[in-house]
Amino acid sequence: MCGIVGLYSPQATGFDAKAIETRLDRALALIRHRGPDAGAAVVWPKRRLGFGHRRLSILDLSDRANQPMASPDGQVVVTYNGEIYNFAQLKEELQGAGISFATTSDTEVLIRGYQHWGLATLLRRAAGMFAFALWDDRAGKLFLVRDRAGKKPLYFADDGGVLSFGSELAAVQALRPKRAQISK
């Protein structure tokens, strides 16, 4: 199943990495049931960004496939929940283009596919159910993505320039600096 959380504050002044990590850890504790096999929160103060992930290991059971996962050059980072059904086919095509892989996970296929094809083409080609956050350091952009049918949950809140997101509403609430009403 897996679970994702994150915070992004593009206009932040005085971004407090320790406070953000504490909020991410609190949110991850609330969604531990989504992924009991591994969990991590990573904060990048220069990017004003923090990602968290709870992992249910299915495809690649090794620690190499833990998330948040970064591209080899560290320019693309993703936290992902779901399954790309045709990831083996996409991986084979990417390998044919000279791209190497360190894992047997579909998460790495998302990263390498994004780098090779771009987001629009990757999403047209990826068959599956998924929700993910992808940070592109070169572009300085955060993408929040869900599959076409919206099978995997992805909730978000914008608190005056601070974007919080997660797989469950309780996790998003835990990320926010103050409690607020949720619109339904």
mmCIF file of C-alpha atoms in Angstrom:
data_model
loop_
_atom_site.group_PDB
_atom_site.id
_atom_site.type_symbol
_atom_site.label_atom_id
_atom_site.label_comp_id
_atom_site.label_asym_id
_atom_site.label_seq_id
_atom_site.Cartn_x
_atom_site.Cartn_y
_atom_site.Cartn_z
ATOM 1 C CA MET A 1 0.000 0.000 0.000
ATOM 2 C CA CYS A 2 2.667 2.596 1.087
ATOM 3 C CA GLY A 3 2.061 6.121 2.278
ATOM 4 C CA ILE A 4 3.535 9.471 1.343
ATOM 5 C CA VAL A 5 3.743 12.859 3.047
ATOM 6 C CA GLY A 6 5.470 16.117 2.292
ATOM 7 C CA LEU A 7 5.830 19.829 2.831
ATOM 8 C CA TYR A 8 6.940 22.483 0.377
ATOM 9 C CA SER A 9 7.413 26.138 1.225
ATOM 10 C CA PRO A 10 8.679 27.971 -1.861
ATOM 11 C CA GLN A 11 8.564 31.457 -0.296
ATOM 12 C CA ALA A 12 9.826 30.413 3.129
ATOM 13 C CA THR A 13 12.184 32.619 5.008
ATOM 14 C CA GLY A 14 13.795 30.950 7.972
ATOM 15 C CA PHE A 15 12.864 27.430 6.883
ATOM 16 C CA ASP A 16 13.309 25.379 10.079
ATOM 17 C CA ALA A 17 14.506 21.953 8.890
ATOM 18 C CA LYS A 18 14.304 20.394 12.362
ATOM 19 C CA ALA A 19 10.702 21.540 12.868
ATOM 20 C CA ILE A 20 9.755 20.264 9.403
ATOM 21 C CA GLU A 21 11.377 16.890 10.111
ATOM 22 C CA THR A 22 9.414 16.660 13.384
ATOM 23 C CA ARG A 23 6.149 17.368 11.546
ATOM 24 C CA LEU A 24 6.988 14.795 8.854
ATOM 25 C CA ASP A 25 7.817 12.177 11.503
ATOM 26 C CA ARG A 26 4.510 12.906 13.278
ATOM 27 C CA ALA A 27 2.590 12.481 10.002
ATOM 28 C CA LEU A 28 4.476 9.270 9.155
ATOM 29 C CA ALA A 29 3.599 7.807 12.558
ATOM 30 C CA LEU A 30 -0.083 8.303 11.725
ATOM 31 C CA ILE A 31 0.217 6.302 8.495
ATOM 32 C CA ARG A 32 2.527 3.545 9.712
ATOM 33 C CA HIS A 33 -0.206 1.015 8.904
ATOM 34 C CA ARG A 34 0.213 1.888 5.203
ATOM 35 C CA GLY A 35 3.812 0.690 5.173
ATOM 36 C CA PRO A 36 5.266 -1.238 8.099
ATOM 37 C CA ASP A 37 8.481 -2.318 6.329
ATOM 38 C CA ALA A 38 10.392 0.969 6.265
ATOM 39 C CA GLY A 39 9.915 4.649 6.841
ATOM 40 C CA ALA A 40 11.966 7.782 6.392
ATOM 41 C CA ALA A 41 11.674 11.537 6.307
ATOM 42 C CA VAL A 42 14.162 13.667 4.409
ATOM 43 C CA VAL A 43 14.366 17.459 4.519
ATOM 44 C CA TRP A 44 16.241 19.625 2.024
ATOM 45 C CA PRO A 45 16.481 23.119 3.562
ATOM 46 C CA LYS A 46 17.873 24.766 0.397
ATOM 47 C CA ARG A 47 14.908 23.405 -1.565
ATOM 48 C CA ARG A 48 12.486 24.324 1.265
ATOM 49 C CA LEU A 49 11.138 20.816 0.878
ATOM 50 C CA GLY A 50 10.566 17.700 2.938
ATOM 51 C CA PHE A 51 9.360 14.260 1.829
ATOM 52 C CA GLY A 52 8.341 11.291 3.938
ATOM 53 C CA HIS A 53 7.502 7.721 3.054
ATOM 54 C CA ARG A 54 6.110 4.579 4.703
ATOM 55 C CA ARG A 55 6.950 1.474 2.703
ATOM 56 C CA LEU A 56 5.189 -1.803 2.143
ATOM 57 C CA SER A 57 7.863 -3.808 0.302
ATOM 58 C CA ILE A 58 6.469 -5.745 -2.653
ATOM 59 C CA LEU A 59 8.631 -5.587 -5.792
ATOM 60 C CA ASP A 60 12.193 -4.985 -4.596
ATOM 61 C CA LEU A 61 12.591 -6.075 -0.989
ATOM 62 C CA SER A 62 16.074 -4.557 -0.577
ATOM 63 C CA ASP A 63 16.883 -1.342 1.263
ATOM 64 C CA ARG A 64 18.074 0.114 -2.075
ATOM 65 C CA ALA A 65 14.407 0.565 -3.009
ATOM 66 C CA ASN A 66 13.495 2.547 0.125
ATOM 67 C CA GLN A 67 12.064 5.998 -0.319
ATOM 68 C CA PRO A 68 12.213 8.906 -0.672
ATOM 69 C CA MET A 69 14.339 7.880 -3.659
ATOM 70 C CA ALA A 70 16.640 10.113 -5.675
ATOM 71 C CA SER A 71 18.111 9.849 -9.144
ATOM 72 C CA PRO A 72 21.842 8.993 -9.236
ATOM 73 C CA ASP A 73 22.710 12.677 -9.696
ATOM 74 C CA GLY A 74 20.318 13.733 -6.901
ATOM 75 C CA GLN A 75 18.426 16.087 -9.204
ATOM 76 C CA VAL A 76 15.111 14.212 -9.097
ATOM 77 C CA VAL A 77 13.543 12.947 -5.874
ATOM 78 C CA VAL A 78 10.292 11.029 -5.502
ATOM 79 C CA THR A 79 8.034 9.651 -2.807
ATOM 80 C CA TYR A 80 5.561 7.254 -4.333
ATOM 81 C CA ASN A 81 2.584 5.068 -3.510
ATOM 82 C CA GLY A 82 1.226 2.604 -6.013
ATOM 83 C CA GLU A 83 2.153 0.206 -8.752
ATOM 84 C CA ILE A 84 3.135 0.741 -12.368
ATOM 85 C CA TYR A 85 1.831 -2.435 -13.995
ATOM 86 C CA ASN A 86 3.993 -2.095 -17.097
ATOM 87 C CA PHE A 87 7.157 -0.972 -15.281
ATOM 88 C CA ALA A 88 9.193 -3.952 -16.568
ATOM 89 C CA GLN A 89 8.394 -3.013 -20.160
ATOM 90 C CA LEU A 90 9.225 0.650 -19.518
ATOM 91 C CA LYS A 91 12.439 -0.330 -17.747
ATOM 92 C CA GLU A 92 13.502 -2.529 -20.654
ATOM 93 C CA GLU A 93 12.963 0.357 -23.061
ATOM 94 C CA LEU A 94 14.920 2.734 -20.844
ATOM 95 C CA GLN A 95 17.764 0.227 -20.556
ATOM 96 C CA GLY A 96 17.765 0.003 -24.357
ATOM 97 C CA ALA A 97 18.352 3.762 -24.368
ATOM 98 C CA GLY A 98 21.446 3.235 -22.197
ATOM 99 C CA ILE A 99 19.924 4.009 -18.804
ATOM 100 C CA SER A 100 21.117 1.861 -15.899
ATOM 101 C CA PHE A 101 19.191 0.890 -12.786
ATOM 102 C CA ALA A 102 20.272 0.178 -9.208
ATOM 103 C CA THR A 103 16.994 -1.479 -8.124
ATOM 104 C CA THR A 104 14.233 -3.686 -9.448
ATOM 105 C CA SER A 105 11.580 -1.242 -8.211
ATOM 106 C CA ASP A 106 8.970 0.614 -10.203
ATOM 107 C CA THR A 107 9.889 3.736 -8.225
ATOM 108 C CA GLU A 108 13.216 3.978 -9.999
ATOM 109 C CA VAL A 109 11.423 3.513 -13.337
ATOM 110 C CA LEU A 110 9.341 6.610 -12.490
ATOM 111 C CA ILE A 111 12.470 8.644 -11.826
ATOM 112 C CA ARG A 112 14.407 7.467 -14.871
ATOM 113 C CA GLY A 113 11.322 7.655 -17.117
ATOM 114 C CA TYR A 114 10.730 11.244 -16.003
ATOM 115 C CA GLN A 115 14.336 12.141 -16.764
ATOM 116 C CA HIS A 116 14.256 10.481 -20.168
ATOM 117 C CA TRP A 117 10.754 11.282 -21.477
ATOM 118 C CA GLY A 118 9.470 14.116 -19.302
ATOM 119 C CA LEU A 119 6.397 13.997 -17.104
ATOM 120 C CA ALA A 120 3.657 14.175 -19.743
ATOM 121 C CA THR A 121 5.047 11.309 -21.819
ATOM 122 C CA LEU A 122 5.830 9.214 -18.753
ATOM 123 C CA LEU A 123 2.264 9.588 -17.496
ATOM 124 C CA ARG A 124 0.798 8.693 -20.887
ATOM 125 C CA ARG A 125 2.905 5.528 -20.937
ATOM 126 C CA ALA A 126 2.619 4.435 -17.289
ATOM 127 C CA ALA A 127 -0.255 2.026 -16.731
ATOM 128 C CA GLY A 128 -1.158 1.590 -13.104
ATOM 129 C CA MET A 129 -2.478 3.072 -9.926
ATOM 130 C CA PHE A 130 -0.324 5.651 -8.218
ATOM 131 C CA ALA A 131 0.103 8.897 -6.365
ATOM 132 C CA PHE A 132 3.486 10.517 -6.076
ATOM 133 C CA ALA A 133 5.393 13.701 -5.398
ATOM 134 C CA LEU A 134 8.343 14.402 -7.646
ATOM 135 C CA TRP A 135 10.861 17.177 -7.125
ATOM 136 C CA ASP A 136 12.922 18.338 -10.121
ATOM 137 C CA ASP A 137 15.907 20.298 -8.844
ATOM 138 C CA ARG A 138 16.940 21.638 -12.249
ATOM 139 C CA ALA A 139 13.486 23.074 -12.898
ATOM 140 C CA GLY A 140 12.926 23.990 -9.245
ATOM 141 C CA LYS A 141 9.471 22.411 -9.433
ATOM 142 C CA LEU A 142 7.379 20.073 -7.331
ATOM 143 C CA PHE A 143 4.844 17.861 -9.088
ATOM 144 C CA LEU A 144 1.985 16.100 -7.271
ATOM 145 C CA VAL A 145 0.562 13.353 -9.473
ATOM 146 C CA ARG A 146 -2.278 10.827 -9.347
ATOM 147 C CA ASP A 147 -3.222 8.105 -11.798
ATOM 148 C CA ARG A 148 -6.005 8.871 -14.265
ATOM 149 C CA ALA A 149 -8.656 7.022 -12.261
ATOM 150 C CA GLY A 150 -7.549 8.531 -8.949
ATOM 151 C CA LYS A 151 -7.288 5.137 -7.284
ATOM 152 C CA LYS A 152 -4.483 6.084 -4.905
ATOM 153 C CA PRO A 153 -5.294 8.901 -2.486
ATOM 154 C CA LEU A 154 -3.471 12.216 -2.465
ATOM 155 C CA TYR A 155 -4.690 15.002 -0.208
ATOM 156 C CA PHE A 156 -3.178 18.456 0.030
ATOM 157 C CA ALA A 157 -3.567 21.777 1.804
ATOM 158 C CA ASP A 158 -2.157 25.224 1.074
ATOM 159 C CA ASP A 159 -1.579 27.248 4.221
ATOM 160 C CA GLY A 160 -0.559 30.623 2.864
ATOM 161 C CA GLY A 161 2.310 29.413 0.722
ATOM 162 C CA VAL A 162 3.138 26.205 2.580
ATOM 163 C CA LEU A 163 1.905 23.153 0.714
ATOM 164 C CA SER A 164 1.271 20.015 2.782
ATOM 165 C CA PHE A 165 0.335 16.712 1.164
ATOM 166 C CA GLY A 166 -0.162 13.086 2.072
ATOM 167 C CA SER A 167 -1.913 9.788 1.502
ATOM 168 C CA GLU A 168 -4.374 10.405 4.334
ATOM 169 C CA LEU A 169 -6.162 13.456 5.696
ATOM 170 C CA ALA A 170 -4.872 12.807 9.219
ATOM 171 C CA ALA A 171 -1.291 12.974 7.939
ATOM 172 C CA VAL A 172 -1.934 16.251 6.126
ATOM 173 C CA GLN A 173 -3.502 17.696 9.293
ATOM 174 C CA ALA A 174 -0.416 16.634 11.295
ATOM 175 C CA LEU A 175 1.823 18.502 8.850
ATOM 176 C CA ARG A 176 -0.055 21.762 9.144
ATOM 177 C CA PRO A 177 1.050 24.393 11.661
ATOM 178 C CA LYS A 178 -2.476 24.896 12.968
ATOM 179 C CA ARG A 179 -5.694 22.933 12.818
ATOM 180 C CA ALA A 180 -8.141 24.065 10.205
ATOM 181 C CA GLN A 181 -11.447 22.932 8.800
ATOM 182 C CA ILE A 182 -11.343 20.533 5.887
ATOM 183 C CA SER A 183 -13.595 21.279 2.926
ATOM 184 C CA LYS A 184 -15.450 18.249 1.638
#
